[in-house]
Short mmCIF file of C-alpha atoms in Angstrom, two decimals:
data_model
loop_
_atom_site.label_atom_id
_atom_site.label_comp_id
_atom_site.label_asym_id
_atom_site.label_seq_id
_atom_site.Cartn_x
_atom_site.Cartn_y
_atom_site.Cartn_z
CA MET A 1 123.33 54.34 193.79
CA THR A 2 121.47 52.73 196.68
CA ALA A 3 118.81 54.59 198.60
CA PRO A 4 119.69 55.61 202.18
CA SER A 5 118.44 53.22 204.85
CA HIS A 6 117.19 56.06 207.02
CA ILE A 7 115.25 59.24 206.34
CA LYS A 8 114.76 62.26 208.53
CA LEU A 9 111.44 62.50 210.34
CA ARG A 10 110.79 65.98 208.95
CA HIS A 11 110.64 64.51 205.45
CA ILE A 12 107.47 62.55 206.21
CA VAL A 13 105.65 65.17 208.32
CA PRO A 14 103.83 66.83 205.36
CA SER A 15 102.74 63.45 203.99
CA VAL A 16 101.43 62.43 207.42
CA VAL A 17 99.33 65.61 207.49
CA THR A 18 98.02 64.76 204.02
CA VAL A 19 97.05 61.27 205.24
CA PHE A 20 95.19 62.89 208.14
CA ALA A 21 93.33 64.99 205.56
CA ILE A 22 92.28 61.82 203.72
CA CYS A 23 91.07 60.38 207.03
CA ALA A 24 89.05 63.56 207.61
CA GLY A 25 87.44 63.19 204.17
CA MET A 26 86.62 59.53 204.77
CA THR A 27 85.14 60.34 208.17
CA SER A 28 83.02 63.06 206.55
CA VAL A 29 81.56 60.43 204.20
CA ARG A 30 80.76 58.18 207.16
CA MET A 31 79.09 61.04 209.05
CA SER A 32 76.96 61.96 206.02
CA LEU A 33 75.86 58.33 205.60
CA GLU A 34 74.87 58.28 209.27
CA GLY A 35 72.92 61.53 208.88
CA ARG A 36 75.27 63.56 211.09
CA LEU A 37 75.31 66.49 208.73
CA GLU A 38 77.06 69.15 210.78
CA THR A 39 79.83 66.77 211.83
CA ALA A 40 80.35 65.76 208.19
CA LEU A 41 80.77 69.41 207.23
CA TYR A 42 83.23 70.03 210.05
CA PHE A 43 85.41 67.19 208.80
CA ILE A 44 85.45 68.64 205.28
CA LEU A 45 86.46 72.01 206.72
CA LEU A 46 89.17 70.21 208.69
CA ALA A 47 90.38 68.70 205.41
CA VAL A 48 90.55 72.21 203.92
CA PHE A 49 92.72 73.34 206.84
CA LEU A 50 94.99 70.30 206.61
CA ASP A 51 95.36 70.77 202.86
CA ALA A 52 96.70 74.28 203.47
CA ALA A 53 98.90 73.06 206.32
CA ASP A 54 100.68 70.26 204.47
CA GLY A 55 101.88 72.54 201.69
CA LYS A 56 103.08 75.16 204.15
CA LEU A 57 104.91 72.49 206.15
CA ALA A 58 106.58 71.07 203.05
CA ARG A 59 107.91 74.51 202.11
CA PHE A 60 108.88 75.43 205.67
CA LEU A 61 110.74 72.16 206.25
CA ASP A 62 112.10 72.14 202.68
CA THR A 63 110.78 68.62 202.15
CA ALA A 64 108.69 69.02 198.98
CA SER A 65 108.83 65.87 196.86
CA PRO A 66 107.05 64.31 193.84
CA PHE A 67 105.58 61.65 196.15
CA GLY A 68 104.09 64.29 198.44
CA ALA A 69 102.68 66.21 195.48
CA GLU A 70 100.98 63.11 194.06
CA LEU A 71 99.58 62.13 197.46
CA ASP A 72 98.26 65.66 197.96
CA THR A 73 96.51 65.56 194.58
CA LEU A 74 94.81 62.25 195.39
CA ALA A 75 93.72 63.62 198.77
CA ASP A 76 92.32 66.78 197.17
CA PHE A 77 90.28 64.78 194.66
CA PHE A 78 88.69 62.69 197.37
CA ASN A 79 88.24 65.45 199.97
CA PHE A 80 87.02 68.19 197.62
CA GLY A 81 85.44 66.22 194.78
CA ILE A 82 84.05 62.97 196.17
CA ALA A 83 83.22 63.74 199.84
CA PRO A 84 81.31 67.01 199.16
CA GLY A 85 79.43 65.38 196.29
CA LEU A 86 78.28 62.48 198.47
CA LEU A 87 77.33 64.91 201.22
CA LEU A 88 75.25 66.97 198.81
CA TYR A 89 73.54 63.93 197.35
CA ASN A 90 72.80 62.24 200.69
CA THR A 91 71.47 65.43 202.24
CA LEU A 92 69.46 67.00 199.43
CA TYR A 93 68.59 64.38 196.82
CA LEU A 94 68.64 60.85 198.20
CA GLY A 95 65.16 59.38 198.26
CA THR A 96 63.59 62.28 196.35
CA ALA A 97 62.02 62.47 192.91
CA HIS A 98 65.08 64.34 191.64
CA ALA A 99 67.67 61.83 192.86
CA SER A 100 69.02 61.19 189.35
CA LEU A 101 69.40 64.91 188.69
CA GLY A 102 71.24 65.36 191.98
CA TRP A 103 73.52 62.44 191.16
CA LEU A 104 74.29 63.95 187.75
CA ALA A 105 75.22 67.26 189.39
CA THR A 106 77.55 65.58 191.88
CA LEU A 107 79.15 63.54 189.08
CA VAL A 108 79.91 66.74 187.18
CA LEU A 109 81.35 68.26 190.36
CA ALA A 110 83.68 65.29 190.90
CA VAL A 111 84.76 65.15 187.25
CA CYS A 112 85.53 68.89 187.19
CA CYS A 113 87.57 68.53 190.37
CA ALA A 114 89.54 65.67 188.79
CA LEU A 115 90.13 67.66 185.60
CA ARG A 116 91.38 70.67 187.53
CA LEU A 117 93.78 68.57 189.59
CA ALA A 118 95.04 66.81 186.46
CA ARG A 119 95.68 70.22 184.91
CA PHE A 120 97.44 71.24 188.12
CA ASN A 121 99.77 68.25 187.86
CA LEU A 122 100.58 69.25 184.29
CA SER A 123 101.21 72.84 185.37
CA VAL A 124 103.87 71.64 187.80
CA LYS A 125 105.71 69.76 185.04
CA SER A 126 105.14 72.11 182.10
CA PRO A 127 105.88 75.85 182.00
CA ASP A 128 103.31 76.26 179.22
CA ILE A 129 100.42 75.41 181.58
CA THR A 130 99.85 77.29 184.80
CA LEU A 131 97.02 77.62 187.29
CA LYS A 132 98.75 80.14 189.52
CA LYS A 133 99.85 83.66 188.58
CA ASP A 134 101.59 86.27 190.68
CA ASP A 135 98.39 87.67 192.17
CA HIS A 136 95.57 85.25 191.33
CA PHE A 137 94.56 81.68 190.57
CA VAL A 138 93.27 80.49 187.20
CA GLY A 139 89.83 79.07 187.97
CA VAL A 140 88.55 78.07 191.40
CA PRO A 141 91.00 76.01 193.52
CA ALA A 142 89.82 72.61 194.79
CA PRO A 143 89.28 73.64 198.46
CA ALA A 144 87.25 76.68 197.38
CA LEU A 145 85.34 74.43 194.97
CA ALA A 146 84.19 72.25 197.87
CA CYS A 147 83.23 75.21 200.06
CA LEU A 148 81.23 76.83 197.25
CA ALA A 149 79.51 73.62 196.18
CA LEU A 150 78.31 72.98 199.74
CA MET A 151 76.41 76.26 199.86
CA PRO A 152 72.98 74.52 199.58
CA VAL A 153 73.88 72.42 202.63
CA TYR A 154 74.79 75.53 204.64
CA MET A 155 71.41 77.01 203.70
CA HIS A 156 69.69 73.76 204.65
CA LEU A 157 71.28 73.90 208.10
CA GLN A 158 70.13 77.50 208.47
CA GLY A 159 66.57 76.37 207.89
CA TRP A 160 66.25 78.08 204.52
CA GLN A 161 63.64 76.20 202.51
CA THR A 162 65.55 75.21 199.38
CA THR A 163 64.02 71.74 199.04
CA ASP A 164 61.55 73.05 196.45
CA LEU A 165 64.39 74.18 194.15
CA PRO A 166 66.14 70.91 193.25
CA VAL A 167 66.74 71.88 189.61
CA LEU A 168 68.21 75.27 190.54
CA ARG A 169 70.45 73.61 193.13
CA ALA A 170 71.68 71.10 190.55
CA PHE A 171 72.51 73.86 188.06
CA TYR A 172 74.33 75.74 190.82
CA ILE A 173 76.47 72.69 191.68
CA ILE A 174 77.27 72.10 188.00
CA GLY A 175 78.11 75.78 187.53
CA ILE A 176 80.52 75.72 190.49
CA GLY A 177 82.20 72.66 189.00
CA MET A 178 82.63 74.46 185.68
CA LEU A 179 84.27 77.40 187.47
CA ALA A 180 87.01 75.02 188.65
CA VAL A 181 88.01 74.13 185.08
CA SER A 182 87.51 77.64 183.73
CA THR A 183 90.26 80.19 183.07
CA ILE A 184 88.56 82.93 185.09
CA PRO A 185 91.10 84.68 187.35
CA THR A 186 90.17 84.33 191.03
CA ILE A 187 91.62 86.05 194.07
CA SER A 188 94.59 84.58 195.89
CA ILE A 189 94.78 85.66 199.52
CA LYS A 190 98.31 84.28 199.74
CA HIS A 191 99.53 86.87 197.22
CA ALA A 192 97.39 89.76 198.45
CA LYS A 193 99.29 92.85 199.57
CA ILE A 194 98.25 95.29 202.26
CA ARG A 195 99.67 98.57 203.48
CA ARG A 196 101.48 98.52 206.79
CA ALA A 197 99.09 101.14 208.11
CA HIS A 198 96.18 98.76 207.48
CA LEU A 199 97.78 95.78 209.25
CA PRO A 200 95.96 96.28 212.62
CA PHE A 201 92.60 96.39 210.85
CA VAL A 202 93.40 93.22 208.91
CA ILE A 203 94.37 91.40 212.12
CA VAL A 204 91.15 92.49 213.84
CA ALA A 205 89.13 91.42 210.80
CA ALA A 206 90.84 88.00 210.85
CA VAL A 207 90.02 87.57 214.56
CA VAL A 208 86.39 88.54 213.93
CA LEU A 209 86.23 86.05 211.05
CA VAL A 210 87.56 83.20 213.19
CA VAL A 211 85.12 84.02 216.01
CA CYS A 212 82.20 84.16 213.55
CA LEU A 213 83.22 80.79 212.10
CA MET A 214 83.20 79.31 215.59
CA VAL A 215 79.93 80.90 216.76
CA TYR A 216 77.96 81.27 213.50
CA PRO A 217 79.69 78.87 211.09
CA TRP A 218 77.00 78.44 208.43
CA PRO A 219 75.93 82.10 208.02
CA THR A 220 79.61 83.06 207.94
CA LEU A 221 80.35 80.53 205.21
CA ILE A 222 77.30 81.64 203.22
CA VAL A 223 78.42 85.28 203.35
CA GLY A 224 82.00 84.27 202.55
CA ASN A 225 80.85 82.28 199.52
CA PHE A 226 78.76 85.17 198.21
CA LEU A 227 81.67 87.59 198.61
CA TYR A 228 84.00 85.14 196.85
CA LEU A 229 81.58 84.77 193.93
CA LEU A 230 81.06 88.53 193.74
CA SER A 231 84.82 89.07 193.62
CA MET A 232 85.17 87.11 190.38
CA PRO A 233 83.91 89.84 188.00
CA PHE A 234 86.24 92.34 189.69
CA SER A 235 89.17 89.91 189.38
CA TYR A 236 88.36 89.33 185.72
CA PHE A 237 88.11 92.99 184.74
CA SER A 238 91.17 93.87 186.80
CA HIS A 239 93.12 91.13 185.03
CA GLN A 240 91.92 92.32 181.63
CA LYS A 241 92.97 95.87 182.48
CA ARG A 242 96.48 94.69 183.42
CA ILE A 243 96.75 92.74 180.15
CA LYS A 244 95.80 95.81 178.10
CA ALA A 245 98.30 97.93 180.01
CA LEU A 246 101.19 95.63 179.01
#
């Protein structure tokens, strides 16, 4: 059976968005090499947004395909494993006495990101392996991994003096990488449920969050990261309670 000579434009829209995400990650690397730290971070955040958008578009347009899934995985590895690692190293460790330690930490971050994405690919093909339950993720997803790992850079931009804690920073980066390959249940906003009566408050909170991200991006991301990390013990014990109740 020969392949059709034409394809519908809607079939390539999600993949085009994924390619834009790769371009955002590459541009972030360039900005970090040029010392334009804030711009580099903005491009990584743009990649996070595009990563969410391409999946939503594929489902909305009913154009999900194995090619798109593989392309998305490659984009996630670069955007959330390689680009953040280079940004961390160039900003906090390059040219310092702890450059090798910083490089080791970023290597672990990239490897953990690759391992998680490889496990994700297996979860798509095998019902015995899954990284997504009805109400939570298993481990930290790749976009959240990047946002959490970049916490020392957010603090650096806020003027917090963390340059005298290179070893602690390295252990933090390695620990975040390990969370990605762990089996700890983490919250999934996509599957969160709210009461109808609470909907106005949720909408107002979302508006406030967007405004804070625009006006005070780095403090907002720092607070968001802390809240995300603090939610993990609650997610774990809640999951354990549900297992015992079965």
